[in-house]
mmCIF file of N, CA, C and O in Angstrom:
data_model
loop_
_atom_site.group_PDB
_atom_site.id
_atom_site.type_symbol
_atom_site.label_atom_id
_atom_site.label_comp_id
_atom_site.label_asym_id
_atom_site.label_seq_id
_atom_site.Cartn_x
_atom_site.Cartn_y
_atom_site.Cartn_z
ATOM 1 N N UNK E 1 82.210 84.861 113.716
ATOM 2 C CA UNK E 1 83.184 84.785 114.800
ATOM 3 C C UNK E 1 82.753 85.649 115.998
ATOM 4 O O UNK E 1 82.027 86.624 115.837
ATOM 5 N N UNK E 2 83.252 85.283 117.134
ATOM 6 C CA UNK E 2 82.916 86.021 118.347
ATOM 7 C C UNK E 2 83.575 87.399 118.328
ATOM 8 O O UNK E 2 84.584 87.602 117.639
ATOM 9 N N UNK E 3 83.032 88.342 119.110
ATOM 10 C CA UNK E 3 83.677 89.652 119.209
ATOM 11 C C UNK E 3 85.124 89.539 119.689
ATOM 12 O O UNK E 3 85.989 90.297 119.244
ATOM 13 N N UNK E 4 85.399 88.594 120.552
ATOM 14 C CA UNK E 4 86.761 88.384 121.046
ATOM 15 C C UNK E 4 87.687 87.973 119.895
ATOM 16 O O UNK E 4 88.795 88.474 119.778
ATOM 17 N N UNK E 5 87.227 87.075 119.069
ATOM 18 C CA UNK E 5 88.035 86.631 117.929
ATOM 19 C C UNK E 5 88.297 87.787 116.972
ATOM 20 O O UNK E 5 89.396 87.942 116.462
ATOM 21 N N UNK E 6 87.284 88.610 116.749
ATOM 22 C CA UNK E 6 87.427 89.734 115.831
ATOM 23 C C UNK E 6 88.320 90.837 116.396
ATOM 24 O O UNK E 6 88.846 91.651 115.655
ATOM 25 N N UNK E 7 88.507 90.841 117.701
ATOM 26 C CA UNK E 7 89.330 91.866 118.351
ATOM 27 C C UNK E 7 90.800 91.464 118.446
ATOM 28 O O UNK E 7 91.610 92.189 119.010
ATOM 29 N N UNK E 8 91.168 90.337 117.895
ATOM 30 C CA UNK E 8 92.553 89.881 117.951
ATOM 31 C C UNK E 8 93.506 90.949 117.422
ATOM 32 O O UNK E 8 93.205 91.627 116.441
ATOM 33 N N UNK E 9 94.648 91.077 118.068
ATOM 34 C CA UNK E 9 95.658 92.042 117.621
ATOM 35 C C UNK E 9 96.812 91.357 116.891
ATOM 36 O O UNK E 9 97.742 92.011 116.442
ATOM 37 N N UNK E 10 96.758 90.052 116.779
ATOM 38 C CA UNK E 10 97.794 89.307 116.065
ATOM 39 C C UNK E 10 97.660 89.551 114.562
ATOM 40 O O UNK E 10 96.551 89.772 114.058
ATOM 41 N N UNK E 11 98.769 89.523 113.831
ATOM 42 C CA UNK E 11 98.675 89.682 112.374
ATOM 43 C C UNK E 11 97.701 88.662 111.773
ATOM 44 O O UNK E 11 97.745 87.481 112.106
ATOM 45 N N UNK E 12 96.815 89.157 110.941
ATOM 46 C CA UNK E 12 95.790 88.335 110.285
ATOM 47 C C UNK E 12 94.895 87.612 111.290
ATOM 48 O O UNK E 12 94.217 86.646 110.940
ATOM 49 N N UNK E 13 94.892 88.060 112.563
ATOM 50 C CA UNK E 13 94.111 87.421 113.634
ATOM 51 C C UNK E 13 94.363 85.915 113.661
ATOM 52 O O UNK E 13 93.484 85.121 113.956
ATOM 53 N N UNK E 14 95.596 85.553 113.369
ATOM 54 C CA UNK E 14 95.977 84.143 113.203
ATOM 55 C C UNK E 14 95.687 83.304 114.441
ATOM 56 O O UNK E 14 95.486 82.098 114.339
ATOM 57 N N UNK E 15 95.640 83.944 115.597
ATOM 58 C CA UNK E 15 95.374 83.209 116.830
ATOM 59 C C UNK E 15 93.892 82.895 117.023
ATOM 60 O O UNK E 15 93.539 82.058 117.844
ATOM 61 N N UNK E 16 93.026 83.542 116.246
ATOM 62 C CA UNK E 16 91.585 83.387 116.460
ATOM 63 C C UNK E 16 90.791 82.986 115.210
ATOM 64 O O UNK E 16 89.742 82.377 115.322
ATOM 65 N N UNK E 17 91.274 83.378 114.047
ATOM 66 C CA UNK E 17 90.499 83.194 112.820
ATOM 67 C C UNK E 17 91.318 82.477 111.752
ATOM 68 O O UNK E 17 92.541 82.587 111.739
ATOM 69 N N UNK E 18 90.630 81.804 110.864
ATOM 70 C CA UNK E 18 91.323 81.303 109.674
ATOM 71 C C UNK E 18 91.589 82.503 108.775
ATOM 72 O O UNK E 18 90.978 83.574 108.924
ATOM 73 N N UNK E 19 92.479 82.357 107.826
ATOM 74 C CA UNK E 19 92.770 83.454 106.915
ATOM 75 C C UNK E 19 91.515 83.890 106.169
ATOM 76 O O UNK E 19 91.255 85.091 106.012
ATOM 77 N N UNK E 20 90.721 82.943 105.723
ATOM 78 C CA UNK E 20 89.485 83.271 104.995
ATOM 79 C C UNK E 20 88.517 84.055 105.872
ATOM 80 O O UNK E 20 87.866 84.993 105.400
ATOM 81 N N UNK E 21 88.412 83.683 107.145
ATOM 82 C CA UNK E 21 87.562 84.437 108.070
ATOM 83 C C UNK E 21 88.096 85.851 108.252
ATOM 84 O O UNK E 21 87.328 86.809 108.286
ATOM 85 N N UNK E 22 89.427 85.966 108.387
ATOM 86 C CA UNK E 22 90.022 87.284 108.553
ATOM 87 C C UNK E 22 89.693 88.162 107.347
ATOM 88 O O UNK E 22 89.334 89.330 107.504
ATOM 89 N N UNK E 23 89.818 87.608 106.132
ATOM 90 C CA UNK E 23 89.476 88.377 104.934
ATOM 91 C C UNK E 23 88.024 88.842 104.978
ATOM 92 O O UNK E 23 87.731 90.017 104.748
ATOM 93 N N UNK E 24 87.138 87.908 105.277
ATOM 94 C CA UNK E 24 85.703 88.188 105.229
ATOM 95 C C UNK E 24 85.234 89.123 106.330
ATOM 96 O O UNK E 24 84.420 90.016 106.089
ATOM 97 N N UNK E 25 85.732 88.925 107.544
ATOM 98 C CA UNK E 25 85.185 89.642 108.686
ATOM 99 C C UNK E 25 86.042 90.788 109.200
ATOM 100 O O UNK E 25 85.580 91.582 110.014
ATOM 101 N N UNK E 26 87.287 90.890 108.757
ATOM 102 C CA UNK E 26 88.166 91.961 109.247
ATOM 103 C C UNK E 26 88.685 92.809 108.079
ATOM 104 O O UNK E 26 88.387 93.997 107.992
ATOM 105 N N UNK E 27 89.463 92.207 107.192
ATOM 106 C CA UNK E 27 90.141 92.981 106.151
ATOM 107 C C UNK E 27 89.167 93.707 105.220
ATOM 108 O O UNK E 27 89.260 94.926 105.040
ATOM 109 N N UNK E 28 88.256 92.978 104.618
ATOM 110 C CA UNK E 28 87.340 93.594 103.654
ATOM 111 C C UNK E 28 86.444 94.641 104.318
ATOM 112 O O UNK E 28 86.308 95.752 103.792
ATOM 113 N N UNK E 29 85.850 94.359 105.487
ATOM 114 C CA UNK E 29 85.048 95.408 106.128
ATOM 115 C C UNK E 29 85.864 96.662 106.479
ATOM 116 O O UNK E 29 85.375 97.786 106.305
ATOM 117 N N UNK E 30 87.100 96.484 106.953
ATOM 118 C CA UNK E 30 87.922 97.655 107.276
ATOM 119 C C UNK E 30 88.274 98.449 106.025
ATOM 120 O O UNK E 30 88.250 99.681 106.034
ATOM 121 N N UNK E 31 88.585 97.751 104.972
ATOM 122 C CA UNK E 31 88.897 98.417 103.713
ATOM 123 C C UNK E 31 87.667 99.152 103.185
ATOM 124 O O UNK E 31 87.753 100.306 102.745
ATOM 125 N N UNK E 32 86.524 98.509 103.253
ATOM 126 C CA UNK E 32 85.276 99.138 102.807
ATOM 127 C C UNK E 32 84.960 100.371 103.638
ATOM 128 O O UNK E 32 84.584 101.417 103.100
ATOM 129 N N UNK E 33 85.144 100.287 104.945
ATOM 130 C CA UNK E 33 84.893 101.421 105.835
ATOM 131 C C UNK E 33 85.818 102.592 105.498
ATOM 132 O O UNK E 33 85.388 103.745 105.453
ATOM 133 N N UNK E 34 87.076 102.286 105.253
ATOM 134 C CA UNK E 34 88.022 103.338 104.869
ATOM 135 C C UNK E 34 87.596 104.014 103.570
ATOM 136 O O UNK E 34 87.662 105.245 103.451
ATOM 137 N N UNK E 35 87.156 103.231 102.615
ATOM 138 C CA UNK E 35 86.709 103.790 101.338
ATOM 139 C C UNK E 35 85.424 104.607 101.517
ATOM 140 O O UNK E 35 85.318 105.729 101.007
ATOM 141 N N UNK E 36 84.473 104.057 102.246
ATOM 142 C CA UNK E 36 83.198 104.757 102.466
ATOM 143 C C UNK E 36 83.399 106.085 103.176
ATOM 144 O O UNK E 36 82.752 107.088 102.841
ATOM 145 N N UNK E 37 84.283 106.107 104.161
ATOM 146 C CA UNK E 37 84.521 107.314 104.955
ATOM 147 C C UNK E 37 85.623 108.195 104.387
ATOM 148 O O UNK E 37 85.940 109.235 104.965
ATOM 149 N N UNK E 38 86.192 107.734 103.285
ATOM 150 C CA UNK E 38 87.293 108.462 102.649
ATOM 151 C C UNK E 38 88.414 108.766 103.635
ATOM 152 O O UNK E 38 88.990 109.850 103.641
ATOM 153 N N UNK E 39 88.705 107.775 104.473
ATOM 154 C CA UNK E 39 89.809 107.903 105.407
ATOM 155 C C UNK E 39 91.066 107.316 104.773
ATOM 156 O O UNK E 39 91.005 106.632 103.754
ATOM 157 N N UNK E 40 92.161 107.601 105.408
ATOM 158 C CA UNK E 40 93.439 107.156 104.883
ATOM 159 C C UNK E 40 93.531 105.630 104.846
ATOM 160 O O UNK E 40 93.161 104.958 105.798
ATOM 161 N N UNK E 41 94.037 105.135 103.744
ATOM 162 C CA UNK E 41 94.292 103.702 103.616
ATOM 163 C C UNK E 41 95.634 103.388 104.277
ATOM 164 O O UNK E 41 96.434 104.294 104.513
ATOM 165 N N UNK E 42 95.893 102.129 104.548
ATOM 166 C CA UNK E 42 97.196 101.790 105.119
ATOM 167 C C UNK E 42 98.323 102.235 104.179
ATOM 168 O O UNK E 42 98.122 102.366 102.972
ATOM 169 N N UNK E 43 99.500 102.468 104.751
ATOM 170 C CA UNK E 43 100.640 102.875 103.933
ATOM 171 C C UNK E 43 101.173 101.714 103.107
ATOM 172 O O UNK E 43 101.761 101.905 102.058
ATOM 173 N N UNK E 44 100.991 100.509 103.618
ATOM 174 C CA UNK E 44 101.443 99.334 102.880
ATOM 175 C C UNK E 44 100.419 98.222 103.032
ATOM 176 O O UNK E 44 99.626 98.212 103.963
ATOM 177 N N UNK E 45 100.462 97.317 102.087
ATOM 178 C CA UNK E 45 99.547 96.183 102.105
ATOM 179 C C UNK E 45 100.220 95.043 101.343
ATOM 180 O O UNK E 45 100.670 95.229 100.218
ATOM 181 N N UNK E 46 100.272 93.905 101.980
ATOM 182 C CA UNK E 46 100.931 92.759 101.366
ATOM 183 C C UNK E 46 100.160 91.489 101.733
ATOM 184 O O UNK E 46 100.710 90.564 102.325
ATOM 185 N N UNK E 47 98.895 91.488 101.383
ATOM 186 C CA UNK E 47 97.996 90.399 101.751
ATOM 187 C C UNK E 47 98.103 89.214 100.790
ATOM 188 O O UNK E 47 97.975 88.062 101.201
ATOM 189 N N UNK E 48 98.363 89.463 99.513
ATOM 190 C CA UNK E 48 98.393 88.380 98.520
ATOM 191 C C UNK E 48 99.390 87.273 98.866
ATOM 192 O O UNK E 48 99.040 86.087 98.754
ATOM 193 N N UNK E 49 100.614 87.588 99.313
ATOM 194 C CA UNK E 49 101.529 86.497 99.661
ATOM 195 C C UNK E 49 101.022 85.625 100.811
ATOM 196 O O UNK E 49 101.217 84.411 100.798
ATOM 197 N N UNK E 50 100.345 86.230 101.765
ATOM 198 C CA UNK E 50 99.767 85.445 102.858
ATOM 199 C C UNK E 50 98.667 84.532 102.315
ATOM 200 O O UNK E 50 98.556 83.372 102.698
ATOM 201 N N UNK E 51 97.874 85.059 101.406
ATOM 202 C CA UNK E 51 96.816 84.257 100.788
ATOM 203 C C UNK E 51 97.412 83.086 100.011
ATOM 204 O O UNK E 51 96.922 81.953 100.117
ATOM 205 N N UNK E 52 98.452 83.363 99.244
ATOM 206 C CA UNK E 52 99.106 82.292 98.489
ATOM 207 C C UNK E 52 99.563 81.167 99.411
ATOM 208 O O UNK E 52 99.342 79.989 99.120
ATOM 209 N N UNK E 53 100.181 81.537 100.499
ATOM 210 C CA UNK E 53 100.680 80.532 101.451
ATOM 211 C C UNK E 53 99.536 79.764 102.100
ATOM 212 O O UNK E 53 99.558 78.537 102.165
ATOM 213 N N UNK E 54 98.535 80.478 102.575
ATOM 214 C CA UNK E 54 97.406 79.830 103.253
ATOM 215 C C UNK E 54 96.699 78.849 102.318
ATOM 216 O O UNK E 54 96.452 77.701 102.681
ATOM 217 N N UNK E 55 96.376 79.307 101.128
ATOM 218 C CA UNK E 55 95.618 78.449 100.219
ATOM 219 C C UNK E 55 96.461 77.298 99.673
ATOM 220 O O UNK E 55 95.949 76.206 99.444
ATOM 221 N N UNK E 56 97.758 77.537 99.488
ATOM 222 C CA UNK E 56 98.648 76.457 99.033
ATOM 223 C C UNK E 56 98.716 75.352 100.090
ATOM 224 O O UNK E 56 98.541 74.175 99.776
ATOM 225 N N UNK E 57 98.947 75.724 101.331
ATOM 226 C CA UNK E 57 99.038 74.741 102.426
ATOM 227 C C UNK E 57 97.746 73.960 102.573
ATOM 228 O O UNK E 57 97.754 72.765 102.855
ATOM 229 N N UNK E 58 96.622 74.636 102.368
ATOM 230 C CA UNK E 58 95.314 74.001 102.530
ATOM 231 C C UNK E 58 94.777 73.391 101.240
ATOM 232 O O UNK E 58 93.624 72.962 101.193
ATOM 233 N N UNK E 59 95.629 73.361 100.212
ATOM 234 C CA UNK E 59 95.276 72.739 98.929
ATOM 235 C C UNK E 59 93.976 73.288 98.347
ATOM 236 O O UNK E 59 93.125 72.552 97.850
ATOM 237 N N UNK E 60 93.852 74.609 98.406
ATOM 238 C CA UNK E 60 92.661 75.279 97.883
ATOM 239 C C UNK E 60 93.055 76.095 96.663
ATOM 240 O O UNK E 60 93.994 76.880 96.709
ATOM 241 N N UNK E 61 92.332 75.901 95.562
ATOM 242 C CA UNK E 61 92.578 76.681 94.358
ATOM 243 C C UNK E 61 91.877 78.027 94.533
ATOM 244 O O UNK E 61 90.654 78.108 94.466
ATOM 245 N N UNK E 62 92.657 79.044 94.794
ATOM 246 C CA UNK E 62 92.083 80.370 95.059
ATOM 247 C C UNK E 62 92.744 81.431 94.188
ATOM 248 O O UNK E 62 92.944 82.567 94.612
ATOM 249 N N UNK E 63 93.071 81.062 92.975
ATOM 250 C CA UNK E 63 93.781 81.978 92.080
ATOM 251 C C UNK E 63 93.033 83.296 91.902
ATOM 252 O O UNK E 63 93.648 84.367 91.914
ATOM 253 N N UNK E 64 91.719 83.251 91.758
ATOM 254 C CA UNK E 64 90.944 84.481 91.559
ATOM 255 C C UNK E 64 91.029 85.380 92.786
ATOM 256 O O UNK E 64 91.198 86.601 92.657
ATOM 257 N N UNK E 65 90.934 84.800 93.963
ATOM 258 C CA UNK E 65 91.024 85.577 95.203
ATOM 259 C C UNK E 65 92.417 86.181 95.336
ATOM 260 O O UNK E 65 92.574 87.370 95.648
ATOM 261 N N UNK E 66 93.426 85.383 95.087
ATOM 262 C CA UNK E 66 94.810 85.852 95.191
ATOM 263 C C UNK E 66 95.056 86.987 94.204
ATOM 264 O O UNK E 66 95.688 87.999 94.554
ATOM 265 N N UNK E 67 94.553 86.859 93.001
ATOM 266 C CA UNK E 67 94.724 87.922 92.002
ATOM 267 C C UNK E 67 94.052 89.222 92.444
ATOM 268 O O UNK E 67 94.604 90.311 92.257
ATOM 269 N N UNK E 68 92.870 89.112 93.022
ATOM 270 C CA UNK E 68 92.181 90.307 93.521
ATOM 271 C C UNK E 68 92.950 90.940 94.674
ATOM 272 O O UNK E 68 93.083 92.172 94.750
ATOM 273 N N UNK E 69 93.467 90.113 95.561
ATOM 274 C CA UNK E 69 94.252 90.640 96.683
ATOM 275 C C UNK E 69 95.544 91.283 96.194
ATOM 276 O O UNK E 69 95.962 92.327 96.719
ATOM 277 N N UNK E 70 96.159 90.714 95.190
ATOM 278 C CA UNK E 70 97.359 91.315 94.605
ATOM 279 C C UNK E 70 97.023 92.686 94.012
ATOM 280 O O UNK E 70 97.824 93.627 94.132
ATOM 281 N N UNK E 71 95.865 92.810 93.404
ATOM 282 C CA UNK E 71 95.434 94.099 92.866
ATOM 283 C C UNK E 71 95.241 95.123 93.989
ATOM 284 O O UNK E 71 95.643 96.284 93.864
ATOM 285 N N UNK E 72 94.633 94.704 95.077
ATOM 286 C CA UNK E 72 94.454 95.581 96.233
ATOM 287 C C UNK E 72 95.811 95.997 96.802
ATOM 288 O O UNK E 72 96.045 97.171 97.070
ATOM 289 N N UNK E 73 96.702 95.022 96.951
ATOM 290 C CA UNK E 73 98.062 95.323 97.430
ATOM 291 C C UNK E 73 98.691 96.396 96.545
ATOM 292 O O UNK E 73 99.256 97.385 97.041
ATOM 293 N N UNK E 74 98.612 96.190 95.241
ATOM 294 C CA UNK E 74 99.231 97.112 94.284
ATOM 295 C C UNK E 74 98.609 98.517 94.387
ATOM 296 O O UNK E 74 99.327 99.530 94.388
ATOM 297 N N UNK E 75 97.300 98.583 94.448
ATOM 298 C CA UNK E 75 96.627 99.889 94.541
ATOM 299 C C UNK E 75 97.044 100.638 95.805
ATOM 300 O O UNK E 75 97.290 101.842 95.758
ATOM 301 N N UNK E 76 97.088 99.938 96.918
ATOM 302 C CA UNK E 76 97.450 100.594 98.177
ATOM 303 C C UNK E 76 98.907 101.016 98.176
ATOM 304 O O UNK E 76 99.250 102.125 98.590
ATOM 305 N N UNK E 77 99.767 100.160 97.662
ATOM 306 C CA UNK E 77 101.195 100.465 97.673
ATOM 307 C C UNK E 77 101.543 101.599 96.704
ATOM 308 O O UNK E 77 102.537 102.290 96.896
ATOM 309 N N UNK E 78 100.745 101.788 95.669
ATOM 310 C CA UNK E 78 101.054 102.833 94.688
ATOM 311 C C UNK E 78 100.277 104.121 94.944
ATOM 312 O O UNK E 78 100.413 105.073 94.179
ATOM 313 N N UNK E 79 99.479 104.145 95.991
ATOM 314 C CA UNK E 79 98.675 105.348 96.283
ATOM 315 C C UNK E 79 99.523 106.452 96.877
ATOM 316 O O UNK E 79 100.543 106.276 97.433
#
């Protein structure tokens, strides 16, 4: 994606990226950077429900991805 698309301030960059692109190019890199730098994680995270909706609407079987995102949500929310 273009730098402009990656700079979107909309939730999940919905105006510029597909949900899968947002996961790959925004969410996971930011989470990895936070872990690598031992910086504070977000206070809340609720990505799995968005994934469920996106993949359901697009008729994509993404149970493994959704389960992993639910685990991330849980870890962040319980930290």
